[in-house]
Short mmCIF file of C-alpha atoms and ligand atoms in Angstrom, two decimals:
data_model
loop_
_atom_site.label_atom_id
_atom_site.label_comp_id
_atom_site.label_asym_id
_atom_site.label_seq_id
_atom_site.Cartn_x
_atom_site.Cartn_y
_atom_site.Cartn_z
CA UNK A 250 103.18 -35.34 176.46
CA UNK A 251 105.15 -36.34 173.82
CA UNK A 252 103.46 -36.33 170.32
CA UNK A 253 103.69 -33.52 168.28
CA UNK A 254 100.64 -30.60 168.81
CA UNK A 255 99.90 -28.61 165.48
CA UNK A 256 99.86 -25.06 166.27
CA UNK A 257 97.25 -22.91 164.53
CA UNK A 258 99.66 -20.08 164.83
CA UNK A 259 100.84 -19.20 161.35
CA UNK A 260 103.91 -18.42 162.22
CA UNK A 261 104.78 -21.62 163.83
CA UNK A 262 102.42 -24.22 162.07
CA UNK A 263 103.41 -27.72 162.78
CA UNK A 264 105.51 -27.16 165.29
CA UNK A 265 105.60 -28.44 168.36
CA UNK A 266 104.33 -26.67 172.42
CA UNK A 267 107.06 -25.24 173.92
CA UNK A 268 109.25 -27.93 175.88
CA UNK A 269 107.53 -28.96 178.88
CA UNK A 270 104.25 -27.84 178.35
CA UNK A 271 100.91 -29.58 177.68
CA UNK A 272 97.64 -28.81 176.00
CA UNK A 273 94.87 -27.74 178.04
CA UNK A 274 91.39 -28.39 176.47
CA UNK A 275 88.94 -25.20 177.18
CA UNK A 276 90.26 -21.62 177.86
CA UNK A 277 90.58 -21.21 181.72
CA UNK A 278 90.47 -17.60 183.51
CA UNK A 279 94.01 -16.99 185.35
CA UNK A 280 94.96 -14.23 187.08
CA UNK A 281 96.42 -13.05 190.40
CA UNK A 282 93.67 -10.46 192.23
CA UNK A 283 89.95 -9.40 191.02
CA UNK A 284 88.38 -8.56 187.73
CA UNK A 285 87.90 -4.70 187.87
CA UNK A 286 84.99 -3.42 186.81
CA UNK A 287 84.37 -1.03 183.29
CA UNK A 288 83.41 1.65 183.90
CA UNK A 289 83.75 3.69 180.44
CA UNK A 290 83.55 7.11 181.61
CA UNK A 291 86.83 7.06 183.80
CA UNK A 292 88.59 4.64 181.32
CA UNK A 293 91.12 5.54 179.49
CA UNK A 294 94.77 4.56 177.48
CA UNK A 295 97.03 6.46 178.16
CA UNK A 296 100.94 6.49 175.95
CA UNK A 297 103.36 8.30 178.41
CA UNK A 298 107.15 8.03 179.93
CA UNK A 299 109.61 8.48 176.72
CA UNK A 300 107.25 9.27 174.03
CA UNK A 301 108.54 11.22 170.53
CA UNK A 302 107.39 14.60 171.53
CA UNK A 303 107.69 14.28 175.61
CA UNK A 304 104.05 14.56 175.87
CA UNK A 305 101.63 11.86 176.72
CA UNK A 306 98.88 10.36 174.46
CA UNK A 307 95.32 9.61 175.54
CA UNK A 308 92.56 7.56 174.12
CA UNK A 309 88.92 7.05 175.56
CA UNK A 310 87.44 3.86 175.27
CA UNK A 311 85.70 5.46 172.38
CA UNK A 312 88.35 6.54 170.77
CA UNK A 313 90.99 3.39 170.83
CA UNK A 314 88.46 1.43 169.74
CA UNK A 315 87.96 3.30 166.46
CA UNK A 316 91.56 2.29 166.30
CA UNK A 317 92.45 -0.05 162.81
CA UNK A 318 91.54 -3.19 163.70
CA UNK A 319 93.49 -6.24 162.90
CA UNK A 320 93.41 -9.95 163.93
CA UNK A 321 95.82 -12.64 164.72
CA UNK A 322 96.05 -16.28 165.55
CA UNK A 323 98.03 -17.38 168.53
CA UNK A 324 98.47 -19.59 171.24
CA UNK A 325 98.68 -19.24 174.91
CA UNK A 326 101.20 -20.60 177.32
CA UNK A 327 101.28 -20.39 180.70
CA UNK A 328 104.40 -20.64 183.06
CA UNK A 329 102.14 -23.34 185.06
CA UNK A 330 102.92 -25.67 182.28
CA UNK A 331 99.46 -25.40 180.09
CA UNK A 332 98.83 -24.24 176.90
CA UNK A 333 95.84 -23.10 174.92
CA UNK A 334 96.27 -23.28 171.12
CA UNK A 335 94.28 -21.42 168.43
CA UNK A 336 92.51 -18.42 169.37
CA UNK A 337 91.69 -15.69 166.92
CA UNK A 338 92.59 -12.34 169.00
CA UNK A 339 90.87 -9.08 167.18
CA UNK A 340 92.25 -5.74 167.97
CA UNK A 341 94.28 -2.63 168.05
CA UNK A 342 98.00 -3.88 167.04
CA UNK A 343 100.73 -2.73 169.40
CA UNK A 344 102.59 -1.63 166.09
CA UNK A 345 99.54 0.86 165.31
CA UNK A 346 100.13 2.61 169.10
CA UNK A 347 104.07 2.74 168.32
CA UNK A 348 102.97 4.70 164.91
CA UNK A 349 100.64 7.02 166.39
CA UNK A 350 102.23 7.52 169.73
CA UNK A 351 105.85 7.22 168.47
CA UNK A 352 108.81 6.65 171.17
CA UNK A 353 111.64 8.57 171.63
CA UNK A 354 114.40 7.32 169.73
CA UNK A 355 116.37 5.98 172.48
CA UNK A 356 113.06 4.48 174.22
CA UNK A 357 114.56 0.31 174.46
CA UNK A 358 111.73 -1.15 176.73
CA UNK A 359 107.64 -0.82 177.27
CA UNK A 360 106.18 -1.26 180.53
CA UNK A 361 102.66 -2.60 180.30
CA UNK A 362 100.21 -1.25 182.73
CA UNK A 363 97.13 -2.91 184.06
CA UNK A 364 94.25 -2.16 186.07
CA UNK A 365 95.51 -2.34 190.12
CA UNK A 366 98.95 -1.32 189.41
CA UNK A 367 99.71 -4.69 187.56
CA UNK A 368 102.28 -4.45 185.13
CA UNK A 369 104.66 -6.63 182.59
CA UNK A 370 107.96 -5.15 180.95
CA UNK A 371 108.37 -6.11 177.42
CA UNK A 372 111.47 -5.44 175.40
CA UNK A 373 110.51 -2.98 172.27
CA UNK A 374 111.09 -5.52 170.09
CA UNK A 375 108.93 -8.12 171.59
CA UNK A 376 105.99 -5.32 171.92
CA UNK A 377 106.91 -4.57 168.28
CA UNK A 378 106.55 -7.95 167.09
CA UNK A 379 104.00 -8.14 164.10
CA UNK A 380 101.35 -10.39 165.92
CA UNK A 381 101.67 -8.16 169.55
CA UNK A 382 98.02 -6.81 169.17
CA UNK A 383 95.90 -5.57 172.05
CA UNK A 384 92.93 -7.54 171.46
CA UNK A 385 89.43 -6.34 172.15
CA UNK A 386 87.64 -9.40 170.88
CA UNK A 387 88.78 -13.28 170.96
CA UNK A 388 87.27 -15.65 168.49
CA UNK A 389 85.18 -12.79 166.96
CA UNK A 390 83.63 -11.55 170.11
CA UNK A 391 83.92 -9.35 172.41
CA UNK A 392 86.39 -10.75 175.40
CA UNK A 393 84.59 -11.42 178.71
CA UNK A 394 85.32 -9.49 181.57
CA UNK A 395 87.54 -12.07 183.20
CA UNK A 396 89.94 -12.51 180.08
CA UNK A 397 90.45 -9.07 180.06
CA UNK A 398 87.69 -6.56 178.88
CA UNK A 399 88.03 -4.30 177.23
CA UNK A 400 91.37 -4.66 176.28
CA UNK A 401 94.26 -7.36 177.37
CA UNK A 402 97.75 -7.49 175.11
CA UNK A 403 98.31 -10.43 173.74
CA UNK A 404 102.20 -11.49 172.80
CA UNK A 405 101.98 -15.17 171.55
CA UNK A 406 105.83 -15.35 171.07
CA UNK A 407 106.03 -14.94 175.63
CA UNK A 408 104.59 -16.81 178.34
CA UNK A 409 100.93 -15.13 179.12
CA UNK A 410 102.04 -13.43 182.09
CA UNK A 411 103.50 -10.99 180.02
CA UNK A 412 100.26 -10.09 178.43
CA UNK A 413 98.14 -8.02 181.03
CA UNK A 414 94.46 -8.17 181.24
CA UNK A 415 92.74 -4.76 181.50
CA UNK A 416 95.28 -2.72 180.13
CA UNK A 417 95.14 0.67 180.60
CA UNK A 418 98.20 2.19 178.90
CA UNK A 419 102.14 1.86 178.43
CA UNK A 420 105.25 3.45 179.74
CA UNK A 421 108.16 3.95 177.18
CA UNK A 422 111.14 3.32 178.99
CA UNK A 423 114.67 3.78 178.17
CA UNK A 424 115.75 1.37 180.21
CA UNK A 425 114.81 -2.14 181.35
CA UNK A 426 112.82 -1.90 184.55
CA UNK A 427 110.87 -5.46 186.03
CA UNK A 428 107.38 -5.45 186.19
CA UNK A 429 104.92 -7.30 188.54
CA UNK A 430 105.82 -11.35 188.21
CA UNK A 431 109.33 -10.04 187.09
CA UNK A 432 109.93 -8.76 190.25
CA UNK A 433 108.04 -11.57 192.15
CA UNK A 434 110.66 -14.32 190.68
CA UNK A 435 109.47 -14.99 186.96
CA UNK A 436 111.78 -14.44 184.15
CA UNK A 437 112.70 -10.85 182.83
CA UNK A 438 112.35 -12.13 178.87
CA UNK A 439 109.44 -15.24 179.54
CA UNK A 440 110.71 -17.09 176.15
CA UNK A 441 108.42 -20.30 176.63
CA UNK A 442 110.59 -21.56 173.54
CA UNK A 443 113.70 -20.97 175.73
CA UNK A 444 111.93 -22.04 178.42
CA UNK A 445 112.54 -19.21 180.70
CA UNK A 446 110.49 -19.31 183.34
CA UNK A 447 112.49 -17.77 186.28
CA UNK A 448 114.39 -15.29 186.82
CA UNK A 449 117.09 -17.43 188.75
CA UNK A 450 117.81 -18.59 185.22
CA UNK A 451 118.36 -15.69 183.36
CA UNK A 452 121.78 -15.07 182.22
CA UNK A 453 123.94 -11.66 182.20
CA UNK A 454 121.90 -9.19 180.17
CA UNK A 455 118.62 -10.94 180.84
CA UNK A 456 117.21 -8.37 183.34
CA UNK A 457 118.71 -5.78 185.45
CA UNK A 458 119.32 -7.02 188.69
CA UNK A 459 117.16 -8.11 191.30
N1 MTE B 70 96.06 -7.94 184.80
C1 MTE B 70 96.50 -9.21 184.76
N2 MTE B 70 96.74 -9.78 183.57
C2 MTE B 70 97.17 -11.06 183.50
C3 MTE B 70 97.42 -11.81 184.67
C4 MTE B 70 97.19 -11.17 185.92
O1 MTE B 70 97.39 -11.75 187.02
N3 MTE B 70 96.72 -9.88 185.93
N4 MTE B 70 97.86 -13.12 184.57
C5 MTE B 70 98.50 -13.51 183.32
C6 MTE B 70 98.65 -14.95 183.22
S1 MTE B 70 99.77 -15.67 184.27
C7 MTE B 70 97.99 -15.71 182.27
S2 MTE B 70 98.30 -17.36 182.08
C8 MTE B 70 96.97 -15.09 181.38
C9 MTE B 70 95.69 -15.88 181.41
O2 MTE B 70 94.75 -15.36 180.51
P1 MTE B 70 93.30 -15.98 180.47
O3 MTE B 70 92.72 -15.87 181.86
O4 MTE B 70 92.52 -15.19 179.47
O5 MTE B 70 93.44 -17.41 180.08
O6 MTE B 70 96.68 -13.75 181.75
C10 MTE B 70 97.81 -12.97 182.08
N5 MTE B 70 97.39 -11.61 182.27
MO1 MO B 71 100.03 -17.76 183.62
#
């Protein structure tokens, strides 16, 4: 700990990891439950809850992954103090669903949904953010079933809880509502800059109460 960790993230070359975090070598698999099996037939993405026109959007794995592609490069922190650093993430950016699935106006909040009802709550700006991309590859190739395939979100600017594995669609909200580690004692926001790691630390306005 210590020295100063060059971040391949453009956006924050040269800076340091977030306080109190240290660089794990490799790319370990972390998750709470199983890795669900693909099966492509049943899959699908689905855009619903506050959408522009009050209907809901859906995409077959076909389908979203004729999506514009895009890639980004961005590091990984955990809330169990390690970080990865450097991977290139390839896929559909969250800023491509919010154009062709637009909110409602007064949508504030995304709920991230997962295979077995796991779930993360973003705020629409952090899901907004220009390097939130739900990545179908990492470094070039396709992800593995137990990083996420076929599609995880990535948000590099949040601890990695908030970026579900097997995604299978969003929920505009229009207002804040906790999702699965929010509710199980991990912080509403998840600023690893801020280090916000739990929710007994969040502040008024943070989260809507527990
Ligand atoms: N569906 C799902 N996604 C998840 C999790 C989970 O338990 N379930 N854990 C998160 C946590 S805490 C981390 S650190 C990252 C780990 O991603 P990796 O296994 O690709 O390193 O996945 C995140 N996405
Ligand atoms: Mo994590």
């Amino acid at each position: 700990m210590g020295h100063p960790v060059r971040r391949a993230s453009r956006e924050t070359a040269g800076a340091e990891l977030p306080p109190g975090q240290r660089l794990q070598r490799g790319w370990p698999v972390t998750h709470y439950g199983p890795v669900p099996r693909f099966r492509p037939e049943r899959w699908e993405f689905r855009v619903f809850g506050a959408t522009a026109d009050g209907g809901a959007r859906i995409w077959n794995h076909e389908q979203f992954t004729a999506l514009p592609y895009a890639t980004v490069v961005a590091d990984l922190h955990c809330v169990t103090k390690f970080s990865m650093l450097g991977a290139e993430w390839g896929g559909v950016p969250a800023r491509t669903v919010l154009e062709l699935a637009p909110p409602a106006p007064d949508v504030t909040h995304v709920m991230v949904w997962a295979e077995y009802g796991f779930s993360s709550n973003l705020r629409l700006a952090d899901f907004a953010a220009e390097h939130t991309v739900f990545a179908t590859h990492k470094d070039g190739e396709l992800l593995t079933a137990e990083h996420g395939f076929p599609v995880r979100l990535v948000v590099p600017q949040l601890y990695a809880w908030k970026g579900p594995k097997w995604v299978r669609g969003i929920e505009y909200m229009t207002a804040d509502r906790r999702g699965f580690w929010e509710e199980r004692g991990y912080h509403n926001i998840g600023d690893p800059w801020k280090e916000q790691r739990f929710s007994y630390q969040e502040g008024p306005g943070d989260g809507p109460e527990l």
